XYZ file of C-alpha atoms in Angstrom:
699
model
C -0.305 -0.208 -0.291
C 1.649 3.554 -1.002
C 1.976 6.001 1.490
C -0.952 8.053 0.161
C -3.481 6.271 0.684
C -2.666 4.602 3.886
C -2.679 8.411 4.864
C -6.356 8.990 3.140
C -7.677 5.518 5.315
C -6.461 7.122 8.532
C -7.745 10.030 8.118
C -11.307 12.805 6.622
C -11.810 12.497 3.267
C -12.239 16.475 1.226
C -11.909 17.282 -1.869
C -8.360 18.721 -1.517
C -6.932 15.004 -0.631
C -8.693 13.304 -3.464
C -7.526 15.510 -6.005
C -4.185 15.392 -5.061
C -3.828 11.821 -5.248
C -2.937 10.407 -8.428
C -5.769 8.271 -10.603
C -5.001 5.106 -9.646
C -4.648 5.719 -5.599
C -7.466 8.244 -6.309
C -9.599 5.122 -7.655
C -8.838 3.177 -4.496
C -9.948 5.861 -2.486
C -13.205 6.351 -3.998
C -13.586 2.200 -3.149
C -13.727 3.310 1.010
C -15.398 6.424 0.162
C -18.531 3.792 -0.970
C -17.785 1.427 1.950
C -18.707 4.364 4.293
C -21.849 5.428 2.081
C -22.562 1.553 1.875
C -22.349 1.140 6.046
C -24.646 4.832 6.134
C -26.833 2.956 4.006
C -26.553 5.203 1.544
C -25.657 3.012 -1.193
C -26.176 -1.057 -1.116
C -23.681 -3.538 -1.133
C -24.425 -4.621 -4.420
C -22.964 -1.340 -4.982
C -20.278 -1.078 -4.636
C -19.484 -4.584 -5.216
C -20.341 -3.690 -8.613
C -17.514 -1.231 -8.393
C -14.935 -2.991 -6.866
C -15.096 -5.962 -10.254
C -15.011 -2.765 -12.820
C -12.269 -0.947 -11.073
C -10.397 -5.080 -10.990
C -10.835 -4.758 -14.645
C -9.982 -1.306 -16.112
C -7.599 -0.455 -12.632
C -6.549 3.129 -14.903
C -9.944 4.071 -15.798
C -10.563 7.401 -14.229
C -12.633 7.178 -11.106
C -15.377 9.547 -12.190
C -16.114 6.380 -14.359
C -16.691 4.413 -11.145
C -19.045 6.444 -9.990
C -21.270 6.443 -13.043
C -21.209 2.968 -11.754
C -22.137 3.413 -8.565
C -24.525 5.993 -9.273
C -26.236 3.615 -12.071
C -26.057 0.636 -10.292
C -27.954 2.895 -7.148
C -30.868 3.969 -9.418
C -31.104 0.233 -10.662
C -32.016 -0.571 -7.380
C -34.738 2.231 -6.842
C -36.502 1.565 -9.903
C -34.626 3.737 -12.941
C -33.255 1.552 -15.784
C -30.525 4.292 -16.790
C -28.629 7.557 -15.313
C -29.410 10.184 -16.425
C -25.675 12.252 -16.176
C -26.798 15.780 -16.850
C -29.610 15.764 -14.123
C -27.659 14.243 -11.869
C -24.991 17.498 -12.759
C -28.385 19.388 -11.561
C -29.089 17.547 -8.241
C -25.831 15.334 -7.601
C -27.097 14.102 -4.133
C -30.771 12.502 -5.260
C -29.787 8.923 -5.378
C -29.155 9.208 -1.423
C -31.256 9.383 1.082
C -29.464 11.981 2.917
C -29.571 12.322 7.050
C -30.007 15.507 8.300
C -27.048 17.723 7.587
C -26.390 18.164 10.943
C -25.140 14.658 10.925
C -22.546 14.396 8.655
C -19.291 14.208 10.148
C -17.026 16.577 8.347
C -14.899 15.654 5.222
C -15.077 12.158 6.190
C -18.575 11.832 4.442
C -17.802 13.056 1.123
C -21.293 13.769 -1.038
C -21.822 13.046 -5.151
C -22.012 16.263 -5.000
C -18.652 17.759 -3.037
C -17.209 15.219 -6.099
C -18.278 15.639 -8.839
C -18.825 20.379 -8.438
C -17.543 22.248 -11.397
C -18.092 19.298 -13.345
C -19.119 19.944 -17.004
C -21.730 17.120 -17.851
C -19.948 16.825 -21.749
C -16.511 15.926 -20.113
C -18.119 13.717 -18.056
C -19.679 11.811 -21.028
C -16.196 12.577 -22.386
C -14.541 10.426 -19.981
C -17.055 7.949 -19.870
C -17.192 7.405 -23.561
C -13.008 7.349 -23.942
C -13.005 4.167 -21.147
C -12.720 0.649 -22.088
C -15.932 -0.689 -19.845
C -18.258 1.714 -21.672
C -19.803 0.836 -24.988
C -21.506 3.145 -26.899
C -25.693 2.933 -28.005
C -24.447 3.544 -31.615
C -21.015 2.029 -32.156
C -22.232 -1.622 -33.599
C -18.364 -3.057 -33.963
C -18.636 -6.394 -31.566
C -15.681 -6.261 -29.891
C -16.873 -3.913 -27.349
C -20.678 -5.809 -27.755
C -19.423 -7.127 -23.539
C -18.756 -4.076 -22.187
C -20.170 -4.148 -18.704
C -21.972 -0.184 -19.036
C -23.423 0.979 -22.372
C -23.528 5.035 -22.664
C -26.275 6.416 -25.550
C -26.498 10.402 -25.520
C -26.392 11.496 -21.999
C -28.186 8.331 -20.432
C -26.137 6.221 -19.177
C -27.011 2.163 -18.369
C -25.757 -0.965 -17.481
C -25.498 -3.588 -20.264
C -28.599 -5.507 -19.278
C -31.015 -3.256 -18.908
C -30.009 -0.900 -22.315
C -30.615 -4.694 -23.675
C -33.595 -4.925 -22.691
C -34.530 -1.602 -23.739
C -33.409 -1.965 -27.384
C -35.316 -5.469 -27.458
C -38.863 -4.348 -26.316
C -38.609 -0.851 -28.082
C -37.105 -2.264 -31.451
C -40.895 -4.726 -30.975
C -42.291 -2.147 -30.336
C -41.598 -0.067 -33.637
C -41.967 -4.404 -35.590
C -45.104 -4.166 -34.461
C -46.636 -0.665 -35.144
C -45.643 -1.120 -38.168
C -48.209 -3.772 -38.652
C -51.439 -2.313 -40.352
C -53.892 -5.058 -39.948
C -56.735 -5.462 -41.864
C -59.993 -4.192 -39.772
C -63.700 -5.703 -40.974
C -64.956 -3.582 -43.616
C -68.180 -3.428 -41.496
C -66.115 -2.495 -38.333
C -68.759 -0.568 -37.154
C -72.352 -2.686 -37.836
C -69.998 -4.874 -35.554
C -69.089 -2.431 -33.076
C -72.863 -0.690 -33.082
C -73.908 -4.960 -32.201
C -72.070 -5.112 -29.258
C -71.525 -1.025 -28.131
C -75.099 0.247 -29.470
C -75.650 3.066 -31.697
C -73.291 6.877 -31.051
C -75.748 8.720 -29.563
C -74.752 12.563 -30.208
C -74.330 15.138 -27.466
C -73.330 12.331 -25.022
C -70.244 11.738 -23.556
C -67.569 9.912 -25.837
C -67.436 5.492 -25.243
C -64.108 5.515 -25.113
C -64.528 1.844 -24.798
C -66.025 1.943 -28.456
C -62.993 3.788 -29.270
C -59.290 1.016 -27.924
C -61.820 -1.949 -29.857
C -61.725 -0.374 -32.577
C -57.738 0.785 -32.896
C -57.221 -2.584 -31.467
C -58.093 -4.338 -34.475
C -56.210 -2.408 -36.789
C -52.596 -3.156 -35.175
C -50.368 -5.505 -34.084
C -50.068 -4.084 -30.799
C -52.107 -1.152 -28.690
C -53.380 -0.216 -24.775
C -56.262 0.075 -22.959
C -55.109 2.726 -20.146
C -57.841 4.460 -17.105
C -58.480 4.262 -13.421
C -61.038 1.969 -11.704
C -63.657 1.514 -12.858
C -63.452 2.903 -15.866
C -64.588 -0.672 -17.106
C -61.211 -2.146 -18.691
C -62.433 -5.826 -18.335
C -65.898 -4.906 -20.108
C -63.779 -3.341 -22.466
C -61.052 -6.537 -23.378
C -64.208 -9.043 -23.373
C -65.686 -7.320 -26.021
C -62.439 -6.540 -28.637
C -62.262 -10.667 -28.386
C -66.026 -11.055 -29.357
C -64.777 -8.583 -31.985
C -61.457 -10.249 -33.194
C -62.734 -13.330 -32.737
C -66.207 -13.285 -34.348
C -64.483 -12.971 -38.168
C -62.374 -15.969 -37.077
C -65.183 -18.063 -36.064
C -67.141 -17.173 -39.510
C -64.270 -18.017 -41.367
C -63.650 -21.471 -39.876
C -60.069 -20.491 -37.859
C -60.714 -19.916 -34.257
C -57.981 -17.536 -33.050
C -55.838 -18.383 -30.242
C -56.637 -15.808 -27.560
C -54.435 -16.124 -24.644
C -54.932 -14.268 -21.483
C -52.422 -13.131 -18.347
C -51.532 -11.238 -15.768
C -48.698 -10.641 -13.449
C -50.079 -12.186 -10.201
C -52.045 -15.629 -8.809
C -54.303 -13.048 -7.654
C -54.806 -10.637 -10.168
C -54.952 -13.495 -12.851
C -58.134 -15.347 -10.375
C -59.803 -11.474 -10.354
C -59.214 -11.119 -14.432
C -60.746 -14.637 -14.901
C -63.549 -14.123 -12.480
C -64.580 -10.681 -13.748
C -64.128 -12.340 -17.546
C -66.565 -15.478 -16.869
C -69.450 -12.888 -15.597
C -68.965 -11.016 -18.960
C -68.357 -13.404 -21.835
C -71.762 -15.216 -20.594
C -73.771 -10.967 -21.345
C -72.255 -10.718 -24.281
C -74.714 -10.197 -27.303
C -72.851 -12.898 -29.999
C -73.567 -15.988 -31.006
C -72.633 -20.070 -29.098
C -70.226 -20.335 -31.149
C -68.488 -17.059 -30.736
C -69.146 -17.010 -27.159
C -67.430 -20.785 -26.824
C -64.555 -19.709 -28.246
C -63.600 -16.509 -26.104
C -61.329 -17.920 -23.190
C -62.286 -17.064 -19.246
C -58.900 -18.572 -18.044
C -56.311 -16.548 -17.161
C -52.653 -17.273 -16.385
C -49.374 -15.762 -14.853
C -47.238 -14.307 -16.993
C -44.592 -16.629 -15.766
C -46.632 -19.470 -15.519
C -47.415 -18.167 -19.455
C -43.343 -17.876 -20.642
C -42.916 -21.688 -18.832
C -39.978 -20.233 -16.217
C -37.546 -22.189 -15.575
C -36.825 -22.200 -11.489
C -33.476 -21.240 -10.644
C -33.022 -19.224 -13.791
C -33.695 -16.002 -15.948
C -35.380 -18.217 -18.751
C -38.647 -19.073 -20.047
C -39.539 -22.366 -21.916
C -41.090 -19.708 -23.895
C -38.430 -17.642 -25.943
C -37.646 -15.288 -29.480
C -36.284 -19.703 -30.584
C -39.327 -20.960 -29.750
C -42.743 -18.704 -29.853
C -46.113 -18.792 -27.698
C -48.724 -20.583 -29.810
C -51.125 -17.875 -29.668
C -52.598 -15.185 -32.465
C -54.076 -12.684 -29.292
C -52.474 -12.146 -26.088
C -54.359 -9.225 -23.182
C -52.461 -8.456 -20.453
C -53.732 -7.270 -17.609
C -52.592 -5.544 -15.056
C -49.454 -4.136 -17.071
C -48.339 -1.641 -14.355
C -46.977 -3.936 -12.531
C -44.646 -5.928 -14.972
C -40.800 -4.823 -15.252
C -38.633 -4.021 -17.978
C -37.087 -7.812 -17.762
C -40.448 -9.066 -18.063
C -41.823 -7.009 -21.165
C -38.899 -7.937 -22.742
C -38.995 -11.140 -22.280
C -42.818 -11.272 -23.072
C -41.329 -9.328 -26.475
C -39.993 -12.004 -28.013
C -42.417 -14.801 -27.169
C -44.645 -13.106 -29.040
C -45.128 -14.686 -32.671
C -44.944 -12.276 -35.014
C -48.630 -12.271 -36.407
C -49.579 -12.759 -32.889
C -51.378 -9.012 -30.904
C -50.797 -8.044 -27.899
C -53.177 -6.091 -25.364
C -52.485 -3.952 -22.735
C -54.824 -3.666 -20.102
C -54.252 -1.378 -16.550
C -53.604 2.069 -14.593
C -50.475 3.761 -15.608
C -51.697 5.442 -12.316
C -50.469 3.041 -10.351
C -47.568 1.901 -8.851
C -45.226 1.197 -10.817
C -43.275 -2.998 -11.411
C -41.373 -3.207 -8.225
C -38.132 -4.773 -10.119
C -36.961 -1.440 -12.260
C -38.305 -0.873 -15.505
C -42.221 1.692 -15.737
C -42.830 0.429 -18.963
C -46.327 1.269 -18.656
C -45.647 4.377 -17.250
C -43.019 4.947 -20.666
C -45.449 3.676 -22.804
C -49.132 5.410 -21.821
C -47.488 9.204 -21.742
C -49.385 10.809 -24.171
C -52.510 8.883 -23.438
C -53.716 12.303 -21.376
C -53.353 14.269 -24.043
C -54.076 12.258 -26.594
C -52.213 13.551 -29.484
C -54.493 10.933 -32.424
C -52.960 12.278 -36.079
C -55.614 13.561 -37.979
C -55.711 10.386 -40.011
C -55.921 8.132 -37.088
C -59.467 10.576 -35.753
C -60.957 10.179 -38.941
C -61.051 7.233 -38.638
C -62.077 6.618 -35.466
C -65.037 7.934 -35.852
C -65.617 7.029 -39.301
C -65.273 3.515 -37.762
C -67.387 4.267 -34.441
C -69.658 6.580 -35.636
C -68.296 8.609 -32.365
C -67.609 12.256 -32.303
C -63.957 13.420 -31.450
C -64.776 16.908 -31.584
C -65.014 17.899 -28.232
C -62.454 15.445 -26.702
C -60.049 18.035 -25.631
C -57.422 15.798 -26.938
C -53.785 16.929 -28.300
C -53.510 16.233 -32.390
C -50.673 15.086 -33.648
C -50.161 16.996 -36.904
C -46.717 16.029 -36.590
C -46.122 12.012 -36.708
C -44.134 12.759 -33.726
C -46.394 11.009 -31.507
C -46.658 7.026 -33.262
C -47.208 4.559 -29.953
C -50.780 7.024 -29.313
C -51.993 5.891 -32.222
C -52.971 2.681 -31.078
C -53.264 4.242 -26.573
C -56.939 4.477 -25.995
C -57.165 6.479 -21.901
C -60.660 5.215 -21.034
C -62.524 8.097 -18.856
C -65.413 7.679 -17.087
C -65.478 5.301 -13.616
C -68.412 2.950 -13.053
C -67.768 2.194 -9.480
C -66.461 5.647 -8.830
C -69.408 7.943 -9.622
C -69.405 11.868 -9.205
C -70.750 11.385 -5.465
C -67.778 8.878 -4.490
C -65.740 10.246 -2.249
C -63.118 7.209 -2.963
C -63.400 8.397 -6.694
C -63.413 12.554 -5.746
C -59.924 11.440 -3.312
C -58.350 9.523 -5.707
C -58.673 12.291 -8.041
C -57.192 14.945 -5.313
C -54.133 12.696 -4.731
C -53.788 11.671 -8.752
C -53.241 15.500 -9.721
C -51.138 15.806 -6.444
C -53.814 18.324 -5.108
C -53.404 17.832 -1.266
C -55.259 20.614 0.106
C -58.260 19.691 -1.323
C -57.921 16.027 -0.103
C -57.572 17.057 3.426
C -60.213 18.937 3.064
C -62.588 15.742 1.231
C -61.181 13.685 4.313
C -61.973 16.807 6.813
C -65.655 17.639 5.329
C -67.020 13.870 6.844
C -69.644 14.977 4.024
C -69.635 11.623 1.851
C -69.862 8.153 3.868
C -67.290 6.168 2.218
C -64.909 7.697 3.248
C -63.088 7.834 6.457
C -59.573 8.934 8.664
C -57.925 8.056 11.450
C -55.851 10.749 13.486
C -52.924 8.729 16.241
C -52.124 10.743 19.200
C -49.245 8.295 20.208
C -48.508 4.663 18.942
C -50.312 3.274 21.871
C -53.371 4.643 20.615
C -56.166 2.114 20.766
C -58.867 4.155 18.704
C -56.524 1.408 15.580
C -57.539 -2.189 17.313
C -60.890 -0.771 17.438
C -60.988 0.134 14.458
C -58.791 -2.350 12.607
C -61.546 -5.279 14.695
C -64.148 -4.086 14.555
C -64.099 -1.435 11.773
C -66.272 1.438 11.264
C -69.692 0.407 12.788
C -72.588 -0.765 10.488
C -71.126 0.031 7.504
C -67.474 -1.299 7.020
C -65.786 -4.540 8.309
C -62.535 -4.756 10.132
C -61.704 -8.531 11.160
C -63.873 -9.832 13.476
C -66.055 -10.093 10.853
C -64.850 -12.946 8.888
C -63.142 -14.537 12.108
C -67.309 -14.583 13.279
C -67.758 -16.050 10.521
C -65.651 -19.101 10.498
C -67.099 -19.902 13.546
C -70.277 -18.981 13.609
C -70.977 -20.282 10.173
C -68.363 -24.136 10.216
C -70.550 -27.303 9.608
C -70.144 -29.853 12.012
C -67.376 -31.585 12.296
C -68.775 -35.338 11.797
C -70.225 -34.375 8.544
C -67.392 -35.913 6.097
C -64.506 -33.868 4.050
C -65.733 -34.793 0.880
C -69.015 -32.475 1.406
C -70.043 -29.253 -0.366
C -70.585 -27.309 2.915
C -67.191 -27.780 4.034
C -66.295 -26.004 0.389
C -68.698 -24.288 0.847
C -67.044 -22.757 4.401
C -64.090 -21.896 3.420
C -65.370 -20.435 -0.088
C -67.454 -18.433 2.747
C -64.386 -17.374 4.975
C -62.233 -16.111 2.192
C -64.929 -14.144 1.039
C -65.547 -12.381 4.173
C -61.683 -12.027 4.779
C -61.867 -9.568 1.205
C -64.373 -7.195 3.178
C -61.429 -5.331 5.287
C -57.692 -5.120 4.204
C -55.024 -3.032 6.169
C -52.298 -1.627 3.548
C -48.415 -0.756 4.641
C -46.178 1.401 3.569
C -42.876 0.070 4.836
C -41.917 -3.027 5.598
C -40.361 -2.068 8.777
C -40.830 -0.426 12.481
C -44.085 0.037 14.573
C -46.178 1.556 10.784
C -45.380 -1.553 8.154
C -45.967 -4.651 7.579
C -43.794 -6.686 10.362
C -45.004 -4.578 13.007
C -48.837 -4.428 12.992
C -49.263 -7.842 11.755
C -48.244 -8.535 15.336
C -50.233 -5.846 16.956
C -53.578 -7.851 15.304
C -52.111 -10.827 15.990
C -51.849 -9.865 19.361
C -55.485 -7.933 19.603
C -57.416 -10.335 17.598
C -55.806 -13.210 20.706
C -56.335 -10.333 23.782
C -60.744 -10.471 21.966
C -60.444 -14.276 22.183
C -61.457 -13.515 18.005
C -58.104 -16.384 17.546
C -56.686 -19.396 20.164
C -53.387 -18.810 19.848
C -50.700 -16.238 18.849
C -48.545 -19.662 17.644
C -46.427 -20.067 14.079
C -49.740 -22.134 12.570
C -53.738 -20.859 14.541
C -57.455 -21.839 12.882
C -58.116 -17.950 11.409
C -54.538 -17.298 10.554
C -54.608 -15.303 6.820
C -51.458 -16.162 4.647
C -50.267 -14.766 1.546
C -47.519 -16.253 -0.345
C -44.379 -14.122 -1.571
C -43.110 -16.829 -4.283
C -44.673 -19.032 -6.897
C -44.983 -22.457 -5.750
C -45.992 -24.266 -9.143
C -45.903 -28.045 -7.973
C -48.961 -26.572 -5.598
C -51.031 -24.550 -7.726
C -50.157 -21.515 -5.445
C -49.224 -17.803 -6.679
C -47.424 -14.908 -5.876
C -49.378 -13.171 -3.633
C -51.821 -15.249 -3.639
C -54.019 -15.253 0.107
C -55.622 -18.248 2.374
C -56.365 -18.680 6.092
C -55.571 -21.327 7.998
C -59.196 -23.478 9.040
C -59.756 -26.220 11.015
C -61.187 -29.808 8.785
C -61.627 -33.093 9.553
C -59.439 -35.623 9.085
C -60.339 -37.734 5.743
C -58.672 -40.735 6.551
C -56.682 -43.465 9.527
C -56.786 -43.276 13.095
C -57.571 -39.827 13.658
C -60.232 -39.674 11.611
C -62.745 -37.065 11.902
C -60.726 -35.599 13.638
C -60.466 -32.165 13.463
C -56.196 -30.851 11.571
C -55.631 -28.003 10.022
C -55.382 -26.823 6.740
C -55.478 -23.831 4.945
C -58.012 -22.851 2.889
C -56.451 -20.896 -0.951
C -59.562 -19.874 -3.691
C -58.786 -22.428 -7.093
C -58.134 -19.535 -9.029
C -60.927 -21.252 -11.496
C -63.957 -18.433 -11.764
C -66.201 -21.339 -9.924
C -65.528 -20.244 -6.741
C -63.950 -23.751 -5.873
C -61.165 -24.062 -3.157
C -57.841 -25.990 -2.557
C -57.012 -27.247 1.262
C -52.968 -27.823 1.679
C -50.672 -28.449 4.887
C -49.745 -25.882 6.579
C -46.272 -27.916 6.276
C -46.526 -28.236 2.772
C -46.134 -24.178 2.829
C -42.514 -22.957 2.808
C -43.290 -19.503 1.530
C -46.171 -17.397 2.732
C -46.273 -15.115 5.561
C -48.870 -13.920 7.663
C -51.570 -11.100 6.077
C -53.262 -9.336 8.540
C -51.262 -6.184 7.007
C -49.589 -5.999 3.379
C -47.515 -3.559 1.552
C -49.491 -1.512 -0.927
C -47.480 -3.286 -3.468
C -48.300 -6.501 -3.083
C -52.625 -4.992 -2.529
C -51.871 -4.405 -6.726
C -54.321 -6.620 -9.038
C -56.387 -7.052 -5.584
C -59.664 -5.207 -4.393
C -61.727 -5.003 -0.509
C -64.932 -3.830 0.314
C -62.738 -2.202 2.956
C -59.072 -0.556 2.639
C -57.624 0.476 5.473
C -54.586 2.850 4.412
C -51.624 3.606 7.349
C -48.815 5.928 6.835
C -46.057 5.941 9.062
C -45.133 8.492 11.489
C -42.471 10.242 8.898
C -41.855 11.099 5.127
C -39.306 7.868 3.090
C -38.858 7.367 0.419
C -41.430 5.063 -0.987
C -44.322 7.133 -0.431
C -45.114 9.206 -3.662
C -48.849 9.859 -5.140
C -48.474 6.731 -6.734
C -48.110 4.551 -3.157
C -51.226 6.824 -1.789
C -53.756 6.160 -4.975
C -52.455 2.836 -5.380
C -54.126 2.573 -1.851
C -57.382 3.940 -2.348
C -57.977 2.354 -5.116
C -58.170 -1.255 -3.931
C -61.191 -0.006 -2.167
C -64.050 -1.132 -3.476
C -66.507 0.327 -1.050
C -65.003 1.679 1.946
C -61.258 4.016 2.246
C -59.755 4.856 6.175
C -57.116 6.772 6.064
C -54.537 6.498 9.182
C -52.117 8.612 10.077
C -49.891 8.752 12.980
C -48.157 12.284 12.368
C -49.838 14.808 10.323
C -48.594 16.149 7.670
C -47.125 12.836 6.052
C -50.083 12.115 3.775
C -49.325 15.602 2.141
C -46.211 15.685 1.983
C -46.693 12.137 0.079
C -48.807 13.441 -2.476
C -46.247 16.177 -3.229
C -43.643 13.768 -4.519
C -44.405 10.921 -7.450
C -42.451 8.644 -8.523
C -39.926 9.687 -11.694
C -38.328 6.382 -12.883
C -35.573 6.988 -15.646
C -35.681 5.627 -18.701
C -34.671 6.095 -22.731
C -38.091 3.865 -24.196
C -40.100 6.707 -25.120
C -37.763 8.718 -25.690
C -36.171 6.316 -28.339
C -39.665 5.947 -29.851
C -40.273 9.367 -30.859
C -36.498 9.915 -32.433
C -37.041 7.032 -34.442
C -40.522 8.758 -35.381
C -38.221 11.848 -35.842
């Protein structure tokens, strides 16, 4: 170890000391600084290890390259696909969860802003472009294809994620270039499914969504809760399948969703709506209602990132519909597009304003950036009006006269909620939050003029009003957890009733449905206001109220959430089951009560499967769940509890998603005033180049 580096190890770091070191020593010194950032929780150990690996590959590289790599890896951990170098220089410390200013230990804790002070963005790009670790996106030479970092203009990527983004970009451009032949009698078919256009009334966006989807290999239908995304897709499938059945060549249609819970909800919803379609029985029979998970559709291979279906082994289908597409990350979308045959149509459904995927990327959000404004070309507008009979004259949409919004021509936003009408407090609260109007949202909560929206301010951590709400709900209306546990006890069949008797399945189904009457949602996992602390608090309260008999690992009434897919059991990540006592089927203990966990079969028929607790390894108690885990679910009464301090995960998207999980009632629980308002003012901004590349291609 040279003397300069030894001195650095034993003394506080400063910008001057860094500037005096040789390039090699400065790189080593940067690694030491990153270690201290890891200790503070500002970086992940993974980020620092990645930089160490790069330093071994190129020990003489400029430390600015390593710092950029560290921030790129850190950003990936926060859902960003890339690092925007110029934006980073405007706000260098944006990526770190920094402590209060007074908590910084002088020069011993240098920040990115200090390291990058005075640096010009063009110079940083030049340094990166000269590095042997960095490939330029426009460079087609094979020799640079394996470099770990890619620089695309002012955006720096880890190679894998740059590749994912390019695969999606290329696949979408190819699909947008394919113009399908819409049926010649499209107007008549749309009128048969939706009824005739009504001049002077609001635009039927569902009808327009179906029309657009007939003319391309790719389309998106976005909209908030209750806007009719499922209704739209059922009619779209009838619209596509009818001419194919009439021609004697029915389409192979598959339906998918990111989670088992979302798949179950869509299965149930489509099953009900297909029966009401005004089509012939021959067409109705060819519209599937079984929804699978995206992982299962692609054929996931346990222990790997690979799937059975890929670019070399396409999915055997003609139409694919994917619901809850906001939950699909960049990598999964790239794999999905790779596996689609060139001739197949892809339809994405989802709410662009919901939380993005847990993993990197916000694909649906990127693809729907123009959805609010419309940006249809004059040709698209005229075509839509001709084939639908609807008028867009008073729609207020922007018009794309320059041809710079190619993707917008295949995106429709549904704008009228049938679940949350004008008088709905939940609907109004969701809109104020989505529009980042915290004062209006607070005014609505404080007015108490709506019987579907409630708020509870806690005095302190021990406030027993929380337990009362969680167990009892709000008086005669919204329920708490007492409801499902009371039904569990009072509706139980007699133990001498054999397990094969349908009464056991009916009872289990009623208990599972009753559990969906109330759900507590959290923003965080740790601490007294997180999933872990609140699950224990609810368990203790239920035990004290004698609503459960035990607080051991397994007890009757325990609700559990699957945290990983288990294909052997047919259970998916997000599935919720409840432990119930059922009679032993056979053997010397036959007829005696034994604990089994009841899960809905997700078949749309109300089926239930019973699993021994010993076979469930990847489950957790779910009196409380994170908002992220609740996506794709719906509960009669949803209570959202916020932490008592601002947290990076608290954004308007999280609040909006929590509110819109509620079907009939919503309660906001606040341990500390002001956190709600601050969260609503913040929004998720995930950096990527996906939409930019599409626009650059069109230009």
